[in-house]
Amino acid sequence: MPALEEPLQQPLKSVLGPATAKVMAEHLGLHTVGDLLHHYPRRYEERGQLTHLADLPMDEHVTVVAQVADARLHTFASAKAPRGKGQRLEVTITDGSGRLQLVFFGNGVHKPHKELLPGTRALFAGKVSVFNRRLQLAHPAYELLRGDGEETVESWAGALIPIYPATAKLESWKIGKAIQTVLPSAREAADPLPPALREGRGLVPLPEALLKIHRPHTKADIADARARLKWDEAFVLQVALARRRHADAQLPAVPRVPRPDGLLAAFDARLPFTLTEGQRKVSEEIFGDLATDHPMHRLLQGEVGSGKTLVALRAMLAVVDAGGQAAMLAPTEVLAQQHHRSVVEMMGELAEGGMLGGAEHATKVVLLTGSMGVAARRQALLDLATGEAGIVIGTHALIEDKVQFHDLGLVVVDEQHRFGVEQRDALRGKGRQPPHLLVMTATPIPRTVAMTVFGDLETSVLDQLPAGRSPIASHVVPAADKPHFLARAWERVREEVADGHQAYVVCPRIGDEEDDPKTAKKAPDGEADKRPPLAVLDVADQLAKGPLQGLRVEVLHGRMQPDDKDAVMRRFSAGDADVLVATTVVEVGVNVPNATVMVIMDADRFGVSQLHQLRGRVGRGSAPGLCLLVTEAPEASAARRRLNAVAATLDGFELSRIDLEERREGDVLGQAQSGTRSSLRVLAVIEDEEIIAEAREAAAAVVAADPELTRLPALRTALDALLDEEREQYLEKG
């Protein structure tokens, strides 16, 4: 460890005292002086200005700057103070645009009663709640802004007051004071950016950026600091990805070139339709990669129903043609079984290798999941080890140590974001040389996110829908405002069934849970006091007895036994059930072309991308699809705006942008890299598209010139810190 790094490596407990350090570690994940310096203000209040009290979010911790308008002490009788000795202090604060009520009780009233006199200005922090239809903060913490007295002047020297992401245990200004204490160390911060790159882009040095972000004198200071810190984040992350790409490119792989008259040719000849232009183009990219002697790493993005599975299957057949084996990994058993069924159907007698009636080029397609019977599993493992099976489809069970391949040439992963880099590596280890890798996702990922999250993969996009796919009409059904719309929705379901079609009804939860705090999702938009989300078991029961009486209603959810799930899916696929009431297990990959309508209950409890995925389950045949988004969210709410956006467009890329802007990027990276704390602090994936693209180029150049970064020790240190954090997250994820 070079000596110059020391000050920032210091543990906070030696600088701030154990109590504060403990809260910072537990609630904010900050352990060292460096961590604290990288805990940036969320925004800045101007001394002379006041916050907009009218726009406060419900149920969130807020910090506001405001002025006391009046303060009144009330006495009241209560169980604790029967003689009318109970005391309640009500303080009204204002910012000129709105007012907010503060309440203090009991012995807590004395200090604020003395200090919060009308005209006093202060920072107030607490959780916004509603009482008697008015917003209020109960027992807020506060810090007076006197503008005199050495202490206050010292801590609030600038006109811009930084407001930090805070927690109930640690208010923004306490974080500010702690930062004040460690700020001198910022001058020692080692700069990870290569000097040429920094000067070429006119970025301020890191120590200056840290000082300016925490103690800005002007808005220009903030802009300089953010521009610099964004570059750091983008660049260090892109260097990590570039090094991974570089290391992968050094690996050897067996080139896999299909025979001109083999399995692939026989399969193409059987196809009842021609490939779309997009499918042909993407297939060529993939075959090009498979023919080289280092492993392919490609991300295949395609809208729901764009024919990704077919493209992946052709790649698998090409590898089998070339003498190798291909494995396809699905996130759930239901999906693995389904992929297996559809692959066997598409291949027909080509999937009957070694059997009577199998075609001459045929191979064996085996399924491998955790819940298979012992005998079936033993046979599948044997077929893999001998090379009898050219194609295997399964869940994570494929990664287990026991599974041996004869010659694994290609791994296809369905729905990457349920699948970390660690697992990819485990599978790679199964081949004598690293196999080629194709990752499929139906979640459209904006280009920048693809560069950030899947930066170690090349990207192909399938953006045309195959001929014969019908458009899906989507409508919002406001159950609370217009109950007759909901009644009409059930009539529509009956009409579709009468026409010989089938329907899905999707609910947010199963209904047999204990009240587990983990499953109790936080409702958005401060709807914490709302009823619990609708459950499959209750809804199925009500529908069967009520509006859908007489129809064959079945239930599907994740806690059913795999065999039961499969039986239900088979009945539904075969048309022996009219309505399937399910959780989001139907989100991915369930394919029943005869299902034409989907009703999503409590649609506001699902994310935008998730709704889009779910909706892709209908309209898969020749009849048009209909998706009804049922919600009780009021008309003006953010939830309704979100649903209207989903109803208005079928363009997944457009929706994924809306989704991102809604959720802040931390979650996107979080889902993919599964870190609780997003590694992005000031970088916004959508707005900062240019920075990410430039950083990616710059990183590739730096890594090509100096893969081990020997000439850039400070960059190595920053990289180690980033990778440590990632590694910890993987370990936590288990």
XYZ file of C-alpha atoms in Angstrom:
734
model
C 0.000 0.000 0.000
C 1.713 3.260 -1.016
C 2.149 5.707 1.843
C 0.212 8.465 0.081
C -3.019 6.487 0.495
C -2.938 6.397 4.286
C -5.187 9.326 5.312
C -8.139 8.087 3.256
C -7.761 4.504 4.486
C -8.166 5.588 8.112
C -11.103 3.932 9.832
C -13.781 6.452 10.817
C -13.820 5.275 14.418
C -10.346 6.644 14.971
C -11.393 10.048 13.608
C -15.017 10.573 14.636
C -15.415 8.468 17.739
C -16.946 5.011 18.011
C -20.641 5.940 18.358
C -20.875 8.050 15.207
C -18.653 5.624 13.286
C -20.917 2.726 14.250
C -24.040 4.475 12.948
C -22.232 5.404 9.733
C -21.085 1.838 9.186
C -24.451 0.261 9.986
C -26.803 2.683 8.289
C -24.792 4.184 5.460
C -22.146 1.541 4.809
C -19.329 4.040 5.403
C -16.192 2.671 7.066
C -13.203 4.823 6.155
C -12.414 8.511 5.726
C -12.424 7.878 1.977
C -15.932 6.369 2.128
C -17.219 9.418 3.953
C -15.605 11.835 1.501
C -17.394 9.963 -1.284
C -20.765 10.329 0.456
C -21.879 13.306 -1.625
C -24.637 15.802 -0.883
C -27.957 14.917 -2.501
C -28.662 18.603 -3.154
C -27.908 22.043 -1.752
C -30.112 24.559 0.003
C -29.344 28.198 -0.527
C -29.033 30.206 2.633
C -31.363 32.904 1.455
C -33.880 30.506 -0.026
C -36.343 28.148 1.510
C -37.351 24.676 0.464
C -40.620 24.068 -1.342
C -42.689 22.603 1.431
C -45.506 22.013 -1.021
C -43.521 19.270 -2.838
C -42.422 17.166 0.117
C -42.550 13.413 -0.509
C -44.546 11.296 1.931
C -42.886 8.780 4.194
C -39.387 9.896 3.374
C -36.735 11.446 5.528
C -36.494 15.047 4.499
C -34.308 17.957 5.496
C -35.794 21.394 4.938
C -34.703 24.949 5.556
C -37.627 27.021 6.773
C -38.775 29.815 9.046
C -40.944 29.498 12.147
C -44.288 31.243 11.600
C -45.820 30.518 14.990
C -45.544 28.187 17.965
C -48.305 27.195 20.376
C -48.182 25.107 23.508
C -51.347 23.080 24.207
C -52.151 21.140 27.349
C -54.383 18.098 27.227
C -55.474 15.196 29.392
C -54.228 11.692 28.572
C -53.771 8.333 30.280
C -50.254 9.330 31.268
C -51.234 12.835 32.343
C -54.829 12.581 33.605
C -55.032 16.080 35.091
C -54.652 17.875 31.795
C -50.903 18.094 32.337
C -50.028 16.537 28.930
C -48.157 19.031 26.776
C -48.045 19.332 23.034
C -46.080 21.956 21.155
C -47.289 22.756 17.656
C -44.944 24.793 15.511
C -45.879 25.987 12.048
C -42.997 26.570 9.667
C -43.243 28.258 6.308
C -41.193 28.763 3.187
C -43.435 31.351 1.591
C -45.094 28.760 -0.665
C -46.429 26.257 1.814
C -46.707 25.503 5.496
C -45.773 22.477 7.527
C -46.809 21.517 11.021
C -44.207 20.298 13.533
C -45.334 18.533 16.726
C -43.448 17.866 19.920
C -44.845 16.008 22.972
C -44.205 15.508 26.645
C -40.838 16.497 28.035
C -39.631 16.979 24.477
C -41.462 20.348 24.287
C -39.226 22.451 26.556
C -36.152 22.973 24.388
C -37.992 23.686 21.111
C -40.444 25.939 22.968
C -37.519 28.111 24.084
C -35.649 27.971 20.761
C -38.217 27.901 17.968
C -39.496 31.442 18.247
C -41.393 33.025 15.343
C -38.940 34.356 12.751
C -36.223 31.811 13.634
C -34.699 29.982 10.667
C -33.467 26.437 10.963
C -32.829 23.165 9.218
C -35.496 20.621 10.174
C -35.226 16.890 9.545
C -37.747 14.123 10.021
C -40.215 11.815 8.345
C -43.180 13.401 6.624
C -46.531 11.992 7.690
C -50.150 13.053 7.321
C -52.298 14.003 10.289
C -55.817 15.390 9.849
C -55.195 15.668 6.107
C -52.221 17.999 6.715
C -48.536 17.245 6.309
C -46.569 17.166 9.512
C -43.198 16.231 11.010
C -43.425 14.637 14.449
C -40.465 15.308 16.756
C -38.172 16.515 14.010
C -34.515 17.080 14.709
C -33.490 20.673 14.005
C -30.432 22.865 13.793
C -30.834 26.630 14.171
C -29.301 28.824 11.484
C -28.336 31.811 13.573
C -25.766 33.255 11.231
C -23.768 34.387 14.279
C -21.685 32.479 16.785
C -18.411 30.978 15.654
C -19.653 27.389 15.415
C -22.515 28.029 13.010
C -20.518 30.360 10.839
C -17.795 27.737 10.641
C -20.081 24.921 9.573
C -22.296 26.955 7.271
C -19.682 29.291 5.871
C -20.908 29.021 2.279
C -24.237 30.299 1.109
C -24.923 26.777 -0.170
C -25.880 24.297 2.528
C -25.203 20.688 1.495
C -28.064 18.271 2.237
C -26.774 14.707 2.569
C -28.584 11.409 2.055
C -29.386 10.818 5.729
C -31.130 8.309 7.943
C -33.314 8.574 11.012
C -30.264 7.864 13.148
C -28.046 10.490 11.583
C -29.325 13.824 10.321
C -27.888 15.568 7.321
C -26.121 18.278 9.335
C -24.434 15.749 11.594
C -23.041 14.078 8.483
C -22.027 17.566 7.343
C -20.130 18.166 10.583
C -18.388 14.787 10.324
C -17.332 15.638 6.790
C -16.072 19.002 8.031
C -13.783 17.023 10.354
C -12.317 14.744 7.661
C -12.286 17.250 4.791
C -8.612 18.230 5.279
C -7.708 14.631 4.327
C -9.236 15.219 0.886
C -6.053 17.054 -0.080
C -4.258 13.702 0.199
C -6.644 11.882 -2.152
C -4.740 9.951 -4.833
C -6.070 10.762 -8.286
C -7.164 7.667 -10.263
C -7.464 9.459 -13.620
C -4.360 9.412 -15.828
C -3.094 13.048 -15.931
C -3.263 13.241 -19.744
C -6.890 12.206 -19.695
C -7.779 14.648 -16.929
C -6.074 17.606 -18.588
C -7.396 16.690 -22.019
C -10.940 16.918 -20.674
C -10.373 19.964 -18.511
C -11.367 18.167 -15.312
C -10.359 19.501 -11.890
C -8.027 17.308 -9.744
C -9.716 14.939 -7.303
C -8.792 16.779 -4.055
C -10.290 19.978 -5.474
C -13.432 18.122 -6.613
C -13.961 16.672 -3.132
C -13.552 20.060 -1.463
C -15.925 21.701 -3.932
C -18.671 19.094 -3.698
C -18.803 19.307 0.112
C -18.096 23.026 0.545
C -19.116 24.822 -2.624
C -19.076 28.611 -2.675
C -20.914 28.880 -5.963
C -23.032 26.728 -8.222
C -20.082 26.608 -10.628
C -18.083 24.819 -7.899
C -20.764 22.132 -7.713
C -20.814 21.746 -11.489
C -16.992 21.377 -11.644
C -16.976 18.837 -8.859
C -19.810 16.752 -10.286
C -18.308 16.724 -13.771
C -15.054 15.403 -12.328
C -16.611 12.834 -9.996
C -18.892 11.500 -12.734
C -15.838 10.841 -14.848
C -14.194 8.962 -11.998
C -17.144 6.673 -11.571
C -17.673 6.035 -15.241
C -13.984 5.550 -15.915
C -13.124 3.232 -13.022
C -16.164 1.063 -13.788
C -15.306 0.939 -17.501
C -11.681 0.057 -16.714
C -12.932 -2.879 -14.621
C -15.080 -4.042 -17.552
C -12.344 -3.421 -20.110
C -9.948 -5.543 -18.065
C -12.524 -8.313 -17.920
C -12.978 -8.114 -21.700
C -9.211 -8.053 -22.161
C -8.728 -11.118 -19.963
C -11.540 -12.949 -21.780
C -10.003 -12.159 -25.153
C -6.772 -13.865 -24.016
C -8.626 -17.121 -23.297
C -8.450 -19.847 -25.916
C -11.611 -21.429 -27.276
C -12.384 -24.111 -29.821
C -13.734 -22.549 -33.042
C -17.121 -24.107 -33.879
C -18.064 -24.011 -37.547
C -21.268 -25.774 -38.681
C -21.092 -28.411 -41.414
C -22.814 -27.274 -44.610
C -25.021 -30.393 -44.740
C -25.435 -31.145 -41.045
C -27.973 -30.685 -38.275
C -28.379 -26.923 -38.756
C -29.086 -27.287 -42.475
C -31.598 -30.064 -41.766
C -33.281 -27.903 -39.117
C -33.496 -24.835 -41.373
C -35.051 -27.006 -44.072
C -37.817 -28.051 -41.631
C -38.727 -24.492 -40.554
C -42.263 -23.658 -41.688
C -41.335 -19.965 -42.150
C -38.379 -17.859 -43.221
C -36.220 -16.030 -40.694
C -36.771 -12.287 -40.289
C -34.071 -9.943 -41.549
C -33.096 -9.273 -37.903
C -32.820 -12.964 -37.042
C -30.567 -13.544 -40.065
C -28.308 -10.594 -39.227
C -27.935 -11.559 -35.549
C -27.339 -15.222 -36.471
C -24.489 -14.139 -38.728
C -22.910 -12.081 -35.912
C -23.127 -15.125 -33.654
C -21.737 -17.584 -36.216
C -18.883 -15.144 -36.854
C -18.020 -15.184 -33.124
C -18.330 -18.970 -32.860
C -15.797 -19.431 -35.659
C -12.990 -17.604 -33.805
C -10.492 -19.127 -31.418
C -11.386 -17.048 -28.385
C -14.703 -17.275 -26.541
C -17.739 -15.368 -27.778
C -19.349 -13.144 -25.122
C -22.510 -11.776 -26.611
C -25.694 -10.261 -25.163
C -28.772 -10.907 -27.293
C -31.485 -8.370 -26.558
C -34.872 -8.860 -28.052
C -38.393 -7.757 -27.385
C -40.709 -10.376 -25.972
C -41.595 -12.610 -28.903
C -38.912 -11.401 -31.298
C -37.714 -14.968 -31.800
C -34.604 -15.023 -29.572
C -35.083 -18.683 -28.701
C -34.927 -19.638 -32.362
C -31.700 -17.661 -32.878
C -30.183 -19.310 -29.785
C -31.287 -22.766 -30.908
C -29.649 -22.309 -34.326
C -26.396 -21.345 -32.566
C -26.674 -24.477 -30.393
C -27.253 -26.674 -33.448
C -24.212 -25.144 -35.176
C -22.059 -26.134 -32.193
C -23.470 -29.679 -32.125
C -22.713 -29.868 -35.859
C -19.126 -28.978 -35.080
C -18.870 -31.858 -32.608
C -19.519 -29.897 -29.387
C -22.326 -29.718 -26.841
C -24.547 -26.756 -25.963
C -26.181 -25.948 -22.633
C -29.087 -23.586 -22.054
C -29.650 -22.186 -18.593
C -33.051 -20.890 -17.500
C -33.793 -18.992 -14.264
C -36.653 -21.269 -13.112
C -37.765 -24.882 -13.482
C -41.016 -23.877 -15.188
C -38.977 -22.058 -17.811
C -36.428 -24.816 -18.255
C -39.256 -27.302 -18.843
C -40.871 -24.931 -21.235
C -37.698 -24.272 -23.246
C -37.171 -28.023 -23.366
C -40.687 -28.577 -24.695
C -40.421 -25.875 -27.344
C -36.931 -26.922 -28.492
C -38.034 -30.548 -28.869
C -41.143 -29.403 -30.765
C -39.132 -27.153 -33.095
C -36.597 -29.916 -33.798
C -39.052 -32.793 -34.257
C -37.246 -36.001 -35.272
C -33.913 -34.110 -35.166
C -34.208 -34.285 -31.346
C -34.506 -38.063 -31.350
C -30.828 -38.969 -31.619
C -30.131 -42.622 -30.863
C -33.829 -43.500 -31.086
C -35.707 -45.367 -33.746
C -37.233 -42.866 -36.137
C -34.580 -40.248 -35.347
C -33.219 -38.425 -38.380
C -29.655 -39.159 -39.492
C -28.180 -35.936 -38.078
C -30.321 -36.132 -34.945
C -28.979 -35.480 -31.463
C -30.436 -35.973 -27.997
C -31.976 -33.048 -26.075
C -31.993 -33.600 -22.297
C -33.561 -31.676 -19.424
C -31.729 -31.309 -16.110
C -33.410 -29.655 -13.119
C -33.065 -29.944 -9.350
C -36.379 -31.702 -8.793
C -35.945 -34.550 -11.303
C -36.252 -38.128 -10.130
C -33.012 -39.981 -9.387
C -33.215 -42.327 -12.372
C -34.010 -39.611 -14.915
C -31.252 -37.470 -13.509
C -28.709 -40.296 -13.652
C -29.579 -40.947 -17.297
C -29.305 -37.242 -18.170
C -25.876 -36.963 -16.500
C -24.719 -40.060 -18.358
C -25.892 -38.661 -21.722
C -23.939 -35.468 -21.028
C -20.748 -37.239 -19.994
C -20.723 -39.548 -23.025
C -21.636 -36.803 -25.482
C -24.810 -38.679 -26.465
C -26.794 -35.519 -25.636
C -25.820 -32.603 -27.859
C -28.141 -30.167 -26.130
C -28.987 -29.855 -22.433
C -31.528 -27.454 -20.995
C -31.705 -26.828 -17.286
C -31.645 -24.575 -14.255
C -28.687 -23.693 -12.032
C -28.504 -27.433 -11.335
C -26.283 -27.492 -14.449
C -23.558 -25.642 -12.584
C -23.169 -28.294 -9.881
C -19.846 -30.091 -9.556
C -21.357 -33.462 -10.424
C -22.312 -32.352 -13.926
C -19.629 -33.399 -16.441
C -19.768 -32.585 -20.129
C -18.130 -34.527 -22.926
C -17.199 -31.312 -24.793
C -19.078 -28.164 -23.799
C -18.865 -25.634 -26.643
C -21.631 -23.084 -25.992
C -23.573 -21.824 -23.006
C -26.819 -19.896 -23.573
C -28.095 -18.023 -20.526
C -31.719 -16.886 -20.478
C -32.474 -13.678 -18.564
C -29.011 -12.583 -17.484
C -29.935 -10.283 -14.642
C -30.796 -13.259 -12.493
C -27.349 -14.557 -13.166
C -24.055 -13.168 -11.907
C -20.577 -13.201 -13.348
C -19.577 -15.820 -10.750
C -22.044 -18.358 -12.140
C -20.925 -17.668 -15.681
C -17.386 -18.448 -14.584
C -18.434 -21.679 -12.881
C -20.041 -22.873 -16.101
C -17.073 -21.841 -18.173
C -14.969 -24.127 -16.058
C -17.005 -27.089 -17.350
C -15.388 -27.055 -20.789
C -11.866 -28.298 -21.520
C -11.458 -24.818 -22.920
C -13.806 -21.968 -22.040
C -17.082 -22.372 -23.962
C -18.647 -19.606 -26.038
C -21.309 -17.614 -24.176
C -24.602 -16.157 -25.381
C -26.760 -14.251 -22.908
C -30.405 -13.581 -23.807
C -32.612 -10.940 -22.247
C -36.144 -9.841 -23.036
C -35.797 -6.710 -20.928
C -34.854 -3.974 -23.352
C -31.804 -2.282 -21.933
C -30.933 1.232 -23.025
C -27.515 1.391 -24.660
C -25.805 3.095 -21.732
C -27.039 0.571 -19.221
C -25.873 -2.185 -21.514
C -22.451 -0.499 -21.572
C -22.402 -0.151 -17.799
C -23.922 -3.397 -16.622
C -23.020 -5.769 -19.418
C -19.907 -3.879 -20.455
C -17.974 -7.114 -20.815
C -20.369 -8.408 -23.500
C -20.848 -7.455 -27.155
C -24.481 -6.618 -27.901
C -26.901 -7.780 -30.605
C -30.465 -6.488 -30.792
C -33.493 -8.199 -32.366
C -36.001 -5.460 -32.897
C -38.492 -6.832 -35.420
C -41.422 -8.988 -34.436
C -41.810 -12.148 -36.530
C -44.653 -12.135 -39.072
C -47.979 -13.309 -37.724
C -47.547 -11.840 -34.233
C -50.535 -9.700 -33.310
C -50.402 -6.286 -31.681
C -51.490 -6.026 -28.050
C -54.001 -3.384 -26.969
C -53.501 -2.177 -23.379
C -55.958 -0.211 -21.231
C -55.890 1.108 -17.683
C -58.924 0.023 -15.615
C -59.391 2.494 -12.719
C -61.243 0.187 -10.332
C -61.738 2.799 -7.599
C -62.872 5.742 -9.781
C -64.946 3.616 -12.189
C -65.989 0.251 -10.723
C -68.143 -0.522 -13.799
C -64.905 -0.649 -15.852
C -63.780 -3.608 -13.741
C -67.092 -5.389 -14.265
C -66.659 -4.811 -17.996
C -63.134 -6.291 -17.801
C -64.526 -9.602 -16.505
C -67.154 -9.539 -19.275
C -64.336 -9.171 -21.820
C -62.632 -12.236 -20.313
C -65.877 -14.212 -20.674
C -66.250 -13.067 -24.307
C -62.704 -14.190 -25.181
C -63.325 -17.580 -23.554
C -66.624 -17.889 -25.426
C -64.634 -17.342 -28.650
C -62.456 -20.304 -27.734
C -59.561 -18.305 -26.254
C -57.941 -18.245 -22.804
C -57.010 -15.621 -20.224
C -54.420 -14.849 -17.544
C -55.153 -12.971 -14.329
C -51.941 -11.851 -12.601
C -51.733 -10.849 -8.913
C -48.824 -9.447 -6.873
C -48.781 -12.130 -4.197
C -49.692 -15.747 -3.520
C -51.836 -15.408 -0.431
C -50.555 -18.216 1.790
C -47.643 -16.195 3.154
C -47.237 -15.618 6.816
C -46.994 -11.868 7.275
C -43.359 -11.924 6.441
C -41.772 -8.456 6.500
C -39.582 -9.558 3.578
C -42.572 -10.239 1.338
C -44.363 -7.110 2.452
C -43.089 -4.826 -0.275
C -43.006 -1.123 0.443
C -45.804 0.508 -1.515
C -44.618 3.434 -3.641
C -45.913 7.005 -3.390
C -46.373 6.858 0.362
C -49.247 4.422 0.155
C -47.957 2.571 3.170
C -51.352 2.446 4.855
C -53.027 0.837 1.837
C -54.592 -2.591 1.921
C -52.196 -5.460 1.228
C -51.735 -6.356 -2.445
C -54.243 -8.784 -3.945
C -53.384 -12.454 -3.680
C -53.745 -15.252 -6.226
C -55.587 -17.643 -3.919
C -58.194 -15.049 -2.841
C -58.749 -13.649 -6.325
C -59.095 -17.104 -7.917
C -61.673 -18.005 -5.323
C -63.689 -14.783 -5.777
C -63.608 -15.053 -9.576
C -64.678 -18.693 -9.652
C -67.626 -17.933 -7.362
C -68.421 -14.563 -8.912
C -67.817 -12.886 -12.262
C -66.155 -15.910 -13.906
C -68.494 -18.540 -12.470
C -68.768 -21.582 -14.714
C -65.344 -21.053 -16.349
C -62.454 -23.423 -15.620
C -60.224 -21.329 -13.345
C -56.784 -22.690 -12.331
C -54.021 -21.340 -10.080
C -50.239 -21.129 -10.663
C -47.609 -19.745 -8.283
C -43.999 -20.210 -7.270
C -44.636 -22.196 -4.091
C -46.387 -25.074 -5.829
C -44.549 -28.367 -6.332
C -42.708 -28.398 -9.690
C -44.830 -31.330 -10.918
C -48.040 -29.533 -10.005
C -46.855 -26.369 -11.763
C -46.002 -28.337 -14.831
C -49.347 -30.131 -14.808
C -51.224 -26.815 -14.579
C -49.160 -25.319 -17.428
C -49.779 -28.422 -19.531
C -53.545 -28.225 -18.958
C -53.554 -24.542 -19.771
C -51.402 -25.067 -22.893
C -53.708 -27.871 -24.018
C -56.770 -25.651 -23.569
C -58.162 -27.663 -20.648
C -58.346 -24.543 -18.466
C -59.924 -21.194 -19.423
C -58.395 -18.794 -16.928
C -55.022 -19.027 -15.202
C -54.736 -16.931 -12.020
C -51.018 -16.585 -11.381
C -48.173 -14.628 -9.840
C -45.344 -13.311 -12.005
C -44.113 -16.876 -12.597
C -45.820 -16.369 -15.967
C -43.643 -13.307 -16.624
C -40.864 -15.085 -18.420
C -41.180 -17.387 -21.341
C -44.611 -18.959 -20.839
C -45.930 -19.547 -24.340
C -49.635 -20.250 -24.937
C -50.605 -18.795 -28.337
C -54.314 -19.279 -27.602
C -54.231 -16.905 -24.588
C -55.513 -13.524 -25.775
C -56.312 -11.511 -22.668
C -54.407 -10.677 -19.497
C -55.859 -8.855 -16.517
C -53.181 -7.526 -14.146
C -54.589 -6.826 -10.682
C -52.999 -4.021 -8.595
C -50.956 -3.195 -11.683
C -49.424 -0.194 -9.895
C -47.490 -2.624 -7.690
C -45.413 -3.866 -10.629
C -42.508 -2.109 -12.337
C -42.825 -0.756 -15.858
C -40.509 -3.345 -17.415
C -42.255 -6.109 -15.518
C -45.664 -5.057 -16.842
C -44.223 -5.019 -20.343
C -42.812 -8.528 -19.853
C -46.104 -9.820 -18.508
C -48.092 -8.301 -21.321
C -45.887 -10.111 -23.832
C -47.578 -13.373 -22.788
C -50.732 -12.567 -24.794
C -51.188 -11.985 -28.508
C -48.644 -14.697 -29.276
C -50.958 -16.340 -31.804
C -52.902 -14.942 -34.731
C -55.661 -13.338 -32.605
C -54.985 -9.831 -31.214
C -53.994 -9.562 -27.551
C -55.606 -7.448 -24.849
C -53.985 -6.368 -21.587
C -56.053 -4.731 -18.831
C -54.135 -2.909 -16.079
C -56.399 -2.799 -13.028
C -55.516 -0.230 -10.367
C -56.985 1.712 -7.474
C -54.354 4.424 -7.768
C -55.954 7.889 -8.007
C -55.918 9.686 -11.316
C -53.239 12.276 -10.585
C -50.772 9.848 -8.959
C -47.329 8.887 -10.252
C -48.526 5.273 -10.306
C -51.277 6.147 -12.776
C -48.852 8.103 -14.980
C -46.646 5.037 -15.072
C -49.529 2.766 -16.085
C -50.701 5.224 -18.741
C -47.187 5.134 -20.215
C -47.288 1.332 -20.398
C -50.727 1.417 -22.025
C -49.580 4.039 -24.526
C -46.604 2.247 -26.091
C -45.448 -1.245 -26.991
C -41.864 -0.071 -27.447
C -39.854 -1.794 -24.742
C -36.846 0.502 -25.138
C -39.026 3.573 -24.596
C -40.539 1.938 -21.494
C -37.174 0.921 -20.100
C -36.119 4.576 -20.214
C -39.250 5.583 -18.307
C -38.579 2.786 -15.856
C -35.018 3.928 -15.307
C -35.944 7.530 -14.774
C -38.544 6.385 -12.261
C -36.324 4.084 -10.281
C -32.979 5.848 -10.366
C -30.162 3.915 -11.859
C -28.832 2.478 -8.645
C -31.526 -0.161 -8.847
C -30.743 -1.103 -12.392
C -27.121 -1.746 -11.621
C -28.197 -3.172 -8.318
C -30.350 -5.803 -9.948
C -27.670 -6.772 -12.352
C -24.682 -6.648 -10.062
C -26.794 -7.131 -6.952
C -25.178 -4.602 -4.680
C -27.277 -2.987 -2.030
C -25.349 0.238 -2.288
C -25.240 1.328 -5.871
C -21.692 1.912 -6.970
C -23.012 4.955 -8.796
C -23.201 8.066 -6.686
C -23.265 10.991 -9.102
C -23.407 9.236 -12.456
C -26.878 9.069 -13.977
C -26.975 6.315 -16.539
C -29.518 7.960 -18.818
C -28.340 11.583 -18.752
C -24.665 10.789 -18.854
C -24.716 8.704 -22.014
C -21.822 10.643 -23.586
C -19.613 10.390 -20.520
C -20.128 6.625 -20.329
C -19.413 6.157 -24.025
C -16.257 8.315 -23.830
C -15.126 6.623 -20.633
C -15.567 3.246 -22.274
C -13.304 4.278 -25.166
C -10.727 5.853 -22.867
C -10.741 2.784 -20.614
C -10.265 0.411 -23.532
C -7.261 2.455 -24.705
C -5.682 2.558 -21.229
C -6.135 -1.201 -20.715
C -4.833 -2.062 -24.196
C -1.665 -0.048 -23.506
C -1.142 -1.257 -19.939
C -3.371 -4.233 -18.991
C -1.901 -4.513 -15.502
C -2.096 -0.729 -14.934
C 1.496 -0.770 -13.670
C 1.980 2.882 -14.577
C -1.217 3.999 -12.834
C -1.031 2.912 -9.174
C -3.804 5.272 -8.030
C -6.171 3.824 -10.642
C -5.322 0.319 -9.443
C -6.191 1.318 -5.883
C -9.540 2.779 -6.979
C -10.197 -0.349 -8.997
C -9.400 -2.651 -6.082
C -11.836 -0.684 -3.941
C -14.568 -1.038 -6.575
C -13.909 -4.741 -7.085
C -13.777 -5.400 -3.355
C -17.185 -3.846 -3.037
C -18.448 -5.989 -5.913
C -16.889 -9.097 -4.513
C -18.448 -8.477 -1.117
C -21.813 -8.080 -2.794
C -21.402 -11.384 -4.593
C -20.462 -13.114 -1.375
C -23.460 -11.601 0.379
C -25.620 -12.725 -2.497
C -24.389 -16.252 -2.011
